mmCIF file of C-alpha atoms in Angstrom:
data_model
loop_
_atom_site.group_PDB
_atom_site.id
_atom_site.type_symbol
_atom_site.label_atom_id
_atom_site.label_comp_id
_atom_site.label_asym_id
_atom_site.label_seq_id
_atom_site.Cartn_x
_atom_site.Cartn_y
_atom_site.Cartn_z
ATOM 1 C CA MET A 1 -166.366 164.301 67.309
ATOM 2 C CA LYS A 2 -163.713 164.320 70.238
ATOM 3 C CA ASP A 3 -162.128 167.195 70.392
ATOM 4 C CA PRO A 4 -158.517 167.312 68.940
ATOM 5 C CA ALA A 5 -156.854 167.521 72.498
ATOM 6 C CA GLN A 6 -158.306 164.269 72.978
ATOM 7 C CA LEU A 7 -157.098 162.670 69.142
ATOM 8 C CA TRP A 8 -153.721 163.798 70.215
ATOM 9 C CA LEU A 9 -153.093 162.765 74.473
ATOM 10 C CA PRO A 10 -152.157 159.469 73.368
ATOM 11 C CA VAL A 11 -149.482 160.437 70.726
ATOM 12 C CA LEU A 12 -148.031 162.534 73.429
ATOM 13 C CA LEU A 13 -148.300 160.576 76.532
ATOM 14 C CA TYR A 14 -146.326 157.963 74.389
ATOM 15 C CA LEU A 15 -143.723 160.387 73.149
ATOM 16 C CA LEU A 16 -143.395 161.403 77.003
ATOM 17 C CA PHE A 17 -142.998 157.297 77.492
ATOM 18 C CA ILE A 18 -140.503 156.757 75.456
ATOM 19 C CA LEU A 19 -138.187 159.808 76.332
ATOM 20 C CA ALA A 20 -138.853 159.955 79.836
ATOM 21 C CA PHE A 21 -137.103 155.583 79.110
ATOM 22 C CA VAL A 22 -134.448 156.871 76.764
ATOM 23 C CA ALA A 23 -133.795 159.546 79.779
ATOM 24 C CA GLY A 24 -133.771 156.686 82.137
ATOM 25 C CA ILE A 25 -131.472 153.731 80.234
ATOM 26 C CA LEU A 26 -128.686 156.439 79.441
ATOM 27 C CA LEU A 27 -128.750 157.691 82.944
ATOM 28 C CA LEU A 28 -128.210 154.163 84.268
ATOM 29 C CA ALA A 29 -125.852 153.421 81.771
ATOM 30 C CA HIS A 30 -124.089 156.456 83.171
ATOM 31 C CA TRP A 31 -124.619 155.460 86.859
ATOM 32 C CA LEU A 32 -123.652 152.082 86.723
ATOM 33 C CA ALA A 33 -120.450 152.079 84.178
ATOM 34 C CA PRO A 34 -116.583 152.567 85.686
ATOM 35 C CA PRO A 35 -114.697 155.166 85.052
ATOM 36 C CA ARG A 36 -112.920 155.286 81.748
ATOM 37 C CA HIS A 37 -110.632 157.982 81.631
ATOM 38 C CA ARG A 38 -107.214 156.600 81.171
ATOM 39 C CA PRO A 39 -104.195 159.199 79.727
ATOM 40 C CA VAL A 40 -103.859 156.193 77.324
ATOM 41 C CA LYS A 41 -107.731 156.109 76.066
ATOM 42 C CA ASP A 42 -108.025 159.943 74.951
ATOM 43 C CA MET A 43 -104.959 159.881 72.746
ATOM 44 C CA PRO A 44 -105.590 159.810 69.097
ATOM 45 C CA TYR A 45 -105.868 156.370 67.539
ATOM 46 C CA GLU A 46 -102.386 156.024 65.255
ATOM 47 C CA SER A 47 -102.115 152.435 64.812
ATOM 48 C CA GLY A 48 -101.316 151.022 67.855
ATOM 49 C CA MET A 49 -98.311 153.456 67.886
ATOM 50 C CA ASP A 50 -97.399 156.444 69.887
ATOM 51 C CA PRO A 51 -98.772 159.982 68.143
ATOM 52 C CA LEU A 52 -96.351 161.903 65.935
ATOM 53 C CA GLY A 53 -97.610 164.949 66.612
ATOM 54 C CA THR A 54 -100.739 167.114 67.429
ATOM 55 C CA ALA A 55 -104.048 165.660 66.402
ATOM 56 C CA ARG A 56 -105.423 168.692 64.974
ATOM 57 C CA LEU A 57 -104.524 169.321 61.764
ATOM 58 C CA ARG A 58 -105.763 172.423 59.681
ATOM 59 C CA PHE A 59 -107.347 171.003 56.078
ATOM 60 C CA ASN A 60 -106.835 172.683 53.157
ATOM 61 C CA ILE A 61 -109.557 175.390 51.619
ATOM 62 C CA ARG A 62 -110.022 173.531 48.820
ATOM 63 C CA TYR A 63 -111.444 170.567 50.863
ATOM 64 C CA TYR A 64 -114.339 173.041 51.896
ATOM 65 C CA LEU A 65 -114.538 174.061 48.571
ATOM 66 C CA VAL A 66 -115.024 170.512 46.800
ATOM 67 C CA ALA A 67 -117.897 169.276 50.278
ATOM 68 C CA VAL A 68 -119.216 172.507 49.136
ATOM 69 C CA LEU A 69 -119.921 171.700 45.783
ATOM 70 C CA PHE A 70 -121.282 168.533 46.419
ATOM 71 C CA LEU A 71 -123.638 169.726 49.013
ATOM 72 C CA LEU A 72 -125.189 172.103 45.870
ATOM 73 C CA PHE A 73 -125.411 169.580 43.635
ATOM 74 C CA ASP A 74 -126.580 166.904 45.814
ATOM 75 C CA VAL A 75 -129.464 168.716 46.815
ATOM 76 C CA GLU A 76 -130.056 169.328 43.224
ATOM 77 C CA LEU A 77 -131.147 165.638 42.755
ATOM 78 C CA LEU A 78 -133.196 165.874 46.463
ATOM 79 C CA PHE A 79 -134.842 168.241 44.558
ATOM 80 C CA LEU A 80 -135.443 166.013 41.181
ATOM 81 C CA TYR A 81 -136.319 162.802 42.393
ATOM 82 C CA PRO A 82 -139.437 163.128 43.796
ATOM 83 C CA TRP A 83 -140.732 165.808 40.930
ATOM 84 C CA ALA A 84 -139.858 162.426 38.996
ATOM 85 C CA VAL A 85 -141.289 160.117 40.778
ATOM 86 C CA ALA A 86 -144.287 162.649 40.772
ATOM 87 C CA THR A 87 -144.828 162.951 37.303
ATOM 88 C CA HIS A 88 -143.273 159.538 36.184
ATOM 89 C CA GLY A 89 -147.599 158.188 37.361
ATOM 90 C CA SER A 90 -149.045 161.247 35.936
ATOM 91 C CA GLY A 91 -151.747 159.958 33.894
ATOM 92 C CA GLY A 92 -154.745 161.442 35.589
ATOM 93 C CA MET A 93 -152.719 164.985 35.831
ATOM 94 C CA PRO A 94 -154.156 167.896 33.435
ATOM 95 C CA ALA A 95 -151.940 168.414 30.605
ATOM 96 C CA VAL A 96 -151.014 172.347 32.004
ATOM 97 C CA LEU A 97 -150.000 171.167 35.199
ATOM 98 C CA ARG A 98 -147.548 168.263 33.371
ATOM 99 C CA ASP A 99 -146.227 170.979 31.285
ATOM 100 C CA THR A 100 -146.040 173.877 34.251
ATOM 101 C CA ALA A 101 -144.308 171.059 36.406
ATOM 102 C CA PHE A 102 -142.112 169.955 33.572
ATOM 103 C CA ALA A 103 -141.177 173.800 33.069
ATOM 104 C CA THR A 104 -140.448 175.021 36.249
ATOM 105 C CA VAL A 105 -137.803 171.542 36.275
ATOM 106 C CA LEU A 106 -136.451 173.526 33.432
ATOM 107 C CA VAL A 107 -135.889 177.263 35.104
ATOM 108 C CA PHE A 108 -134.482 175.178 38.042
ATOM 109 C CA LEU A 109 -132.366 173.241 35.764
ATOM 110 C CA GLY A 110 -130.952 175.981 34.087
ATOM 111 C CA LEU A 111 -130.673 177.971 37.506
ATOM 112 C CA LEU A 112 -127.688 175.156 38.310
ATOM 113 C CA VAL A 113 -126.020 174.933 34.459
ATOM 114 C CA VAL A 114 -125.275 178.687 34.910
ATOM 115 C CA GLY A 115 -123.986 178.172 38.595
ATOM 116 C CA TYR A 116 -122.111 175.003 37.061
ATOM 117 C CA LEU A 117 -120.441 177.412 34.263
ATOM 118 C CA TYR A 118 -119.810 180.346 37.101
ATOM 119 C CA GLU A 119 -117.916 177.857 38.754
ATOM 120 C CA TRP A 120 -116.181 176.649 36.224
ATOM 121 C CA ALA A 121 -114.956 179.900 35.022
ATOM 122 C CA LYS A 122 -113.760 180.918 38.529
ATOM 123 C CA GLY A 123 -111.573 177.377 38.566
ATOM 124 C CA GLY A 124 -113.574 176.045 41.551
ATOM 125 C CA PHE A 125 -113.444 172.439 39.750
ATOM 126 C CA ARG A 126 -109.128 173.144 39.001
ATOM 127 C CA TRP A 127 -106.983 171.736 42.001
ATOM 128 C CA ARG A 128 -104.357 174.072 41.917
#
């Protein structure tokens, strides 16, 4: 049997070649490209009109709360999808493992429902 280092050597060489190639292309593009910094190009785009103020605006904190809630419930689906796919064709899985997996998902969903109810009670879904 070959040494593990010999087995991974082609993969390592391939990765090094790809990194060198990408770095070379990026450097070549940087050196050959004409400079394009002009005041008009550095201005924020506003439908072809002159800007009417600064482009740096403060967002209301509610937008961040909505984004965090979206991520929370989106990550829930990331965990549920593999479970559903794995247990869909579980004909060869013992009944004990199926029941354990189902109980685990019920606990997971229960925790998410508790979090949802807490957020609802705190008014996280009300736009004030």
